[in-house]
mmCIF file of C-alpha atoms in Angstrom:
data_model
loop_
_atom_site.group_PDB
_atom_site.id
_atom_site.type_symbol
_atom_site.label_atom_id
_atom_site.label_comp_id
_atom_site.label_asym_id
_atom_site.label_seq_id
_atom_site.Cartn_x
_atom_site.Cartn_y
_atom_site.Cartn_z
ATOM 1 C CA MET A 1112 -6.611 3.431 -3.382
ATOM 2 C CA LEU A 1113 -5.085 4.321 -6.667
ATOM 3 C CA ALA A 1114 -5.385 8.443 -7.714
ATOM 4 C CA VAL A 1115 -7.715 8.271 -10.483
ATOM 5 C CA PRO A 1116 -10.258 10.928 -11.798
ATOM 6 C CA ALA A 1117 -13.565 11.115 -9.607
ATOM 7 C CA SER A 1118 -15.486 9.750 -12.433
ATOM 8 C CA LEU A 1119 -14.023 6.475 -12.584
ATOM 9 C CA THR A 1120 -13.958 6.179 -8.739
ATOM 10 C CA ASP A 1121 -17.572 7.308 -8.011
ATOM 11 C CA PRO A 1122 -19.137 3.648 -8.943
ATOM 12 C CA LEU A 1123 -16.732 2.175 -6.608
ATOM 13 C CA VAL A 1124 -17.570 4.828 -3.862
ATOM 14 C CA GLU A 1125 -21.295 3.888 -4.461
ATOM 15 C CA PHE A 1126 -20.790 0.454 -3.992
ATOM 16 C CA ALA A 1127 -18.922 0.807 -0.896
ATOM 17 C CA THR A 1128 -21.369 2.709 0.619
ATOM 18 C CA ASN A 1129 -24.202 0.406 -0.205
ATOM 19 C CA VAL A 1130 -22.108 -2.284 1.150
ATOM 20 C CA VAL A 1131 -21.532 -0.892 4.407
ATOM 21 C CA GLY A 1132 -25.145 0.524 4.442
ATOM 22 C CA GLU A 1133 -26.254 -3.100 3.935
ATOM 23 C CA LEU A 1134 -24.160 -5.083 5.917
ATOM 24 C CA GLY A 1135 -22.785 -2.802 8.608
ATOM 25 C CA LEU A 1136 -19.493 -3.851 10.229
ATOM 26 C CA PRO A 1137 -18.962 -7.137 8.299
ATOM 27 C CA GLY A 1138 -19.419 -5.180 4.940
ATOM 28 C CA ILE A 1139 -16.571 -2.833 6.489
ATOM 29 C CA PHE A 1140 -14.610 -6.112 6.846
ATOM 30 C CA ILE A 1141 -15.100 -7.210 3.649
ATOM 31 C CA LEU A 1142 -14.431 -3.960 1.833
ATOM 32 C CA MET A 1143 -10.978 -3.297 3.647
ATOM 33 C CA LEU A 1144 -9.731 -6.961 3.448
ATOM 34 C CA VAL A 1145 -10.240 -6.400 -0.480
ATOM 35 C CA GLU A 1146 -8.835 -3.220 -0.444
ATOM 36 C CA SER A 1147 -5.263 -4.527 1.257
ATOM 37 C CA ALA A 1148 -5.461 -7.443 -1.093
ATOM 38 C CA CYS A 1149 -4.555 -5.040 -4.192
ATOM 39 C CA ILE A 1150 -8.071 -4.765 -5.178
ATOM 40 C CA PRO A 1151 -8.678 -0.908 -5.755
ATOM 41 C CA VAL A 1152 -11.854 -0.262 -3.331
ATOM 42 C CA PRO A 1153 -11.406 3.067 -1.898
ATOM 43 C CA SER A 1154 -10.570 3.261 1.925
ATOM 44 C CA GLU A 1155 -11.197 6.642 2.091
ATOM 45 C CA ALA A 1156 -15.029 6.094 0.856
ATOM 46 C CA THR A 1157 -15.386 3.159 3.201
ATOM 47 C CA MET A 1158 -13.942 4.424 6.390
ATOM 48 C CA LEU A 1159 -15.535 8.107 5.834
ATOM 49 C CA PHE A 1160 -18.842 6.638 5.296
ATOM 50 C CA ALA A 1161 -18.454 4.412 8.240
ATOM 51 C CA GLY A 1162 -17.559 7.607 10.515
ATOM 52 C CA PHE A 1163 -20.672 9.042 9.478
ATOM 53 C CA ASN A 1164 -22.585 6.142 10.723
ATOM 54 C CA VAL A 1165 -20.534 6.063 13.680
ATOM 55 C CA SER A 1166 -21.950 9.728 13.950
ATOM 56 C CA LYS A 1167 -25.243 8.386 14.056
ATOM 57 C CA GLY A 1168 -24.675 6.007 16.801
ATOM 58 C CA GLU A 1169 -24.808 2.827 14.519
ATOM 59 C CA TYR A 1170 -21.320 1.666 15.809
ATOM 60 C CA SER A 1171 -18.674 2.629 18.204
ATOM 61 C CA LEU A 1172 -15.647 4.353 16.905
ATOM 62 C CA PHE A 1173 -13.221 1.820 18.638
ATOM 63 C CA ALA A 1174 -15.155 -1.211 16.864
ATOM 64 C CA VAL A 1175 -15.154 0.233 13.316
ATOM 65 C CA THR A 1176 -11.355 1.145 13.866
ATOM 66 C CA MET A 1177 -10.601 -2.635 15.041
ATOM 67 C CA VAL A 1178 -12.741 -4.070 12.274
ATOM 68 C CA GLY A 1179 -11.217 -1.757 9.715
ATOM 69 C CA SER A 1180 -7.639 -2.782 10.882
ATOM 70 C CA LEU A 1181 -8.036 -6.356 11.290
ATOM 71 C CA ALA A 1182 -9.799 -6.496 7.574
ATOM 72 C CA ASN A 1183 -6.629 -4.754 6.253
ATOM 73 C CA LEU A 1184 -4.245 -7.164 8.443
ATOM 74 C CA VAL A 1185 -6.294 -10.320 6.793
ATOM 75 C CA GLY A 1186 -6.059 -8.562 3.282
ATOM 76 C CA SER A 1187 -2.599 -8.063 3.506
ATOM 77 C CA TRP A 1188 -1.821 -11.632 4.242
ATOM 78 C CA VAL A 1189 -3.231 -12.486 1.105
ATOM 79 C CA ALA A 1190 -0.988 -10.022 -0.776
ATOM 80 C CA TYR A 1191 1.861 -11.475 1.220
ATOM 81 C CA ALA A 1192 1.003 -15.136 0.344
ATOM 82 C CA VAL A 1193 1.306 -14.344 -3.294
ATOM 83 C CA GLY A 1194 4.397 -12.375 -3.309
ATOM 84 C CA TYR A 1195 6.066 -15.360 -0.769
ATOM 85 C CA PHE A 1196 4.748 -18.287 -2.647
ATOM 86 C CA GLY A 1197 4.788 -16.939 -6.266
ATOM 87 C CA ARG A 1198 8.140 -15.609 -5.797
ATOM 88 C CA VAL A 1199 9.851 -18.940 -7.621
ATOM 89 C CA ASP A 1200 7.162 -19.010 -10.159
ATOM 90 C CA ILE A 1201 7.663 -15.290 -11.093
ATOM 91 C CA LEU A 1202 11.581 -15.562 -11.430
ATOM 92 C CA GLU A 1203 11.374 -18.851 -13.287
ATOM 93 C CA LYS A 1204 8.254 -18.647 -15.526
ATOM 94 C CA HIS A 1205 8.045 -14.915 -16.169
ATOM 95 C CA GLY A 1206 10.794 -13.421 -14.977
ATOM 96 C CA LYS A 1207 12.073 -12.322 -18.562
ATOM 97 C CA LYS A 1208 8.744 -10.841 -19.468
ATOM 98 C CA LEU A 1209 8.493 -8.737 -16.387
ATOM 99 C CA HIS A 1210 11.928 -7.721 -16.466
ATOM 100 C CA ILE A 1211 12.790 -9.367 -13.218
ATOM 101 C CA LYS A 1212 16.023 -10.708 -12.424
ATOM 102 C CA PRO A 1213 17.372 -12.883 -9.792
ATOM 103 C CA SER A 1214 19.541 -9.355 -8.622
ATOM 104 C CA HIS A 1215 16.354 -7.847 -8.412
ATOM 105 C CA LEU A 1216 14.715 -10.098 -5.640
ATOM 106 C CA GLN A 1217 18.097 -10.113 -3.991
ATOM 107 C CA TRP A 1218 17.799 -6.407 -3.619
ATOM 108 C CA ALA A 1219 14.334 -6.560 -2.375
ATOM 109 C CA ASP A 1220 15.493 -9.182 0.250
ATOM 110 C CA ARG A 1221 18.540 -6.576 1.308
ATOM 111 C CA TRP A 1222 15.710 -3.750 1.362
ATOM 112 C CA PHE A 1223 13.536 -5.376 3.849
ATOM 113 C CA GLU A 1224 15.902 -7.181 5.826
ATOM 114 C CA LYS A 1225 17.635 -3.471 6.366
ATOM 115 C CA HIS A 1226 14.550 -1.190 6.373
ATOM 116 C CA GLY A 1227 11.786 -3.814 6.288
ATOM 117 C CA ASP A 1228 10.199 -2.704 9.557
ATOM 118 C CA ALA A 1229 10.077 0.995 8.927
ATOM 119 C CA THR A 1230 8.650 0.433 5.137
ATOM 120 C CA VAL A 1231 6.159 -1.650 6.540
ATOM 121 C CA PHE A 1232 4.828 0.415 9.139
ATOM 122 C CA PHE A 1233 5.206 4.070 7.889
ATOM 123 C CA THR A 1234 3.622 3.099 3.959
ATOM 124 C CA ARG A 1235 0.648 1.593 5.959
ATOM 125 C CA MET A 1236 -0.421 5.434 6.631
ATOM 126 C CA LEU A 1237 -0.117 6.393 3.162
ATOM 127 C CA PRO A 1238 -2.507 6.265 0.166
ATOM 128 C CA ILE A 1239 -1.626 4.114 -2.954
ATOM 129 C CA ILE A 1240 1.395 2.441 -1.561
ATOM 130 C CA ARG A 1241 -0.293 0.847 1.693
ATOM 131 C CA THR A 1242 -2.426 -1.129 -0.731
ATOM 132 C CA PHE A 1243 0.505 -2.658 -2.615
ATOM 133 C CA ILE A 1244 3.536 -2.880 0.164
ATOM 134 C CA SER A 1245 2.391 -6.590 1.374
ATOM 135 C CA LEU A 1246 3.416 -7.967 -1.990
ATOM 136 C CA PRO A 1247 7.109 -6.888 -2.311
ATOM 137 C CA ALA A 1248 7.297 -7.829 1.622
ATOM 138 C CA GLY A 1249 6.167 -11.531 0.754
ATOM 139 C CA VAL A 1250 8.888 -11.505 -2.272
ATOM 140 C CA ALA A 1251 11.356 -10.638 -0.010
ATOM 141 C CA ARG A 1252 10.259 -13.175 2.397
ATOM 142 C CA MET A 1253 10.012 -10.787 5.410
ATOM 143 C CA PRO A 1254 9.592 -12.797 8.719
ATOM 144 C CA PHE A 1255 5.465 -13.515 8.934
ATOM 145 C CA TRP A 1256 4.800 -12.447 12.439
ATOM 146 C CA ARG A 1257 6.887 -9.262 12.321
ATOM 147 C CA PHE A 1258 5.218 -8.058 9.079
ATOM 148 C CA SER A 1259 1.712 -8.927 10.756
ATOM 149 C CA VAL A 1260 2.589 -6.878 13.971
ATOM 150 C CA LEU A 1261 3.803 -3.829 11.933
ATOM 151 C CA THR A 1262 1.073 -4.055 9.383
ATOM 152 C CA PHE A 1263 -1.407 -3.692 12.001
ATOM 153 C CA LEU A 1264 -0.021 -0.998 13.884
ATOM 154 C CA GLY A 1265 0.644 0.965 10.848
ATOM 155 C CA CYS A 1266 -3.128 0.173 10.030
ATOM 156 C CA VAL A 1267 -4.769 1.762 12.957
ATOM 157 C CA PRO A 1268 -3.882 5.138 12.738
ATOM 158 C CA TRP A 1269 -4.890 5.422 8.768
ATOM 159 C CA VAL A 1270 -8.304 3.584 9.766
ATOM 160 C CA PHE A 1271 -8.702 5.909 12.845
ATOM 161 C CA MET A 1272 -8.203 8.762 11.202
ATOM 162 C CA LEU A 1273 -10.199 8.236 8.491
ATOM 163 C CA THR A 1274 -13.226 7.018 10.487
ATOM 164 C CA PHE A 1275 -12.882 9.989 13.311
ATOM 165 C CA ILE A 1276 -12.767 12.583 10.142
ATOM 166 C CA GLY A 1277 -16.146 10.748 8.918
ATOM 167 C CA GLN A 1278 -17.528 11.175 12.473
ATOM 168 C CA GLN A 1279 -16.703 14.691 12.847
ATOM 169 C CA VAL A 1280 -17.995 16.002 9.802
ATOM 170 C CA GLY A 1281 -21.114 13.697 9.663
ATOM 171 C CA GLU A 1282 -23.097 14.308 6.416
ATOM 172 C CA ARG A 1283 -20.156 16.378 4.729
ATOM 173 C CA TRP A 1284 -18.022 13.273 4.646
ATOM 174 C CA GLU A 1285 -18.319 12.983 0.646
ATOM 175 C CA ASP A 1286 -16.618 16.433 0.400
ATOM 176 C CA TRP A 1287 -13.767 15.414 2.570
ATOM 177 C CA LYS A 1288 -13.734 12.179 0.385
ATOM 178 C CA ASP A 1289 -12.964 14.281 -2.767
ATOM 179 C CA SER A 1290 -10.576 16.288 -0.864
ATOM 180 C CA LEU A 1291 -8.415 13.523 0.261
ATOM 181 C CA HIS A 1292 -7.964 12.688 -3.546
ATOM 182 C CA TYR A 1293 -5.689 15.752 -3.838
ATOM 183 C CA PHE A 1294 -3.357 13.894 -1.213
ATOM 184 C CA ASP A 1295 -3.498 10.841 -3.333
ATOM 185 C CA TYR A 1296 -2.263 12.842 -6.214
ATOM 186 C CA ALA A 1297 0.600 14.222 -4.203
ATOM 187 C CA VAL A 1298 1.727 10.916 -3.198
ATOM 188 C CA ALA A 1299 1.289 9.752 -6.478
ATOM 189 C CA ALA A 1300 3.884 12.530 -7.907
ATOM 190 C CA ALA A 1301 6.272 11.745 -4.998
ATOM 191 C CA ILE A 1302 6.272 8.200 -6.142
ATOM 192 C CA VAL A 1303 7.192 9.058 -9.984
ATOM 193 C CA ILE A 1304 9.756 11.555 -8.843
ATOM 194 C CA GLY A 1305 11.534 8.973 -6.532
ATOM 195 C CA VAL A 1306 11.339 6.414 -9.228
ATOM 196 C CA VAL A 1307 13.032 8.827 -11.934
ATOM 197 C CA TYR A 1308 15.407 9.879 -9.325
ATOM 198 C CA LEU A 1309 16.479 6.045 -8.336
ATOM 199 C CA VAL A 1310 16.727 5.375 -12.208
ATOM 200 C CA VAL A 1311 18.925 8.150 -12.823
ATOM 201 C CA GLN A 1312 21.187 7.768 -9.739
ATOM 202 C CA ASN A 1313 21.492 3.850 -11.173
ATOM 203 C CA ARG A 1314 22.319 4.986 -14.540
ATOM 204 C CA ARG A 1315 24.816 7.323 -13.285
ATOM 205 C CA GLY A 1316 26.532 4.369 -10.949
ATOM 206 C CA LYS A 1317 26.790 2.058 -13.991
ATOM 207 C CA SER A 1318 28.381 4.902 -15.946
ATOM 208 C CA ARG A 1319 30.823 5.520 -13.577
ATOM 209 C CA GLN A 1320 31.693 1.910 -12.981
ATOM 210 C CA GLY A 1321 31.918 1.588 -16.927
ATOM 211 C CA SER A 1322 34.704 4.307 -16.988
ATOM 212 C CA SER A 1323 36.583 3.089 -13.756
ATOM 213 C CA GLU A 1324 36.711 -0.209 -15.622
ATOM 214 C CA VAL A 1325 37.973 1.513 -19.039
ATOM 215 C CA GLU A 1326 41.212 3.458 -17.249
ATOM 216 C CA PRO A 1327 42.583 0.081 -16.075
ATOM 217 C CA ALA A 1328 42.308 -1.366 -18.991
ATOM 218 C CA ALA A 1329 43.665 1.739 -21.029
ATOM 219 C CA ASP A 1330 46.762 2.093 -18.456
ATOM 220 C CA ALA A 1331 47.462 -1.685 -19.308
ATOM 221 C CA ALA A 1332 47.457 -1.175 -22.843
ATOM 222 C CA GLN A 1333 50.064 1.333 -22.551
#
């Protein structure tokens, strides 16, 4: 879920709790599926409220964790498929508009070939990135079954943690939902800092490469 002001997320939170309240486990499945398919439904609200219902004895902790994790897996398949099958379309039809070059896709391929397992597994336990990591995995054409296993294994701890917190705090689950937004902000700040760092390093690398090419040319002229 993107880190946005509470006033903007409150309607989504109310919608999520209404769906879970009316539909139960199928409602949890639907909400966690769309969240994992890059639609910003807050998993914090869904699973914390589901945990509150666990505390009332409506479902078991195991059942809610499995439903939420499997729903995340199915939703990730949707985002993965968009990246996988839309790769050529993105490059050939819209690549210039989106500033996507063939070299960018090659970089994604190399990244997921080298770090894909760790990237998919660990980012599923982080807010914000967890929602969108399936798309670049599909673009890089990471092997589907490896992607699926790592996605599910990464989803379980996150879903279990939120549900368990909701179960333990009971009616105070909304207070925890609001507190978790601060963690979202910290992750968002870390992402921005990381992107800025990579851009700066990339530009420095190009500058050094340009200088090294100029020096031999100057020597040859002499």
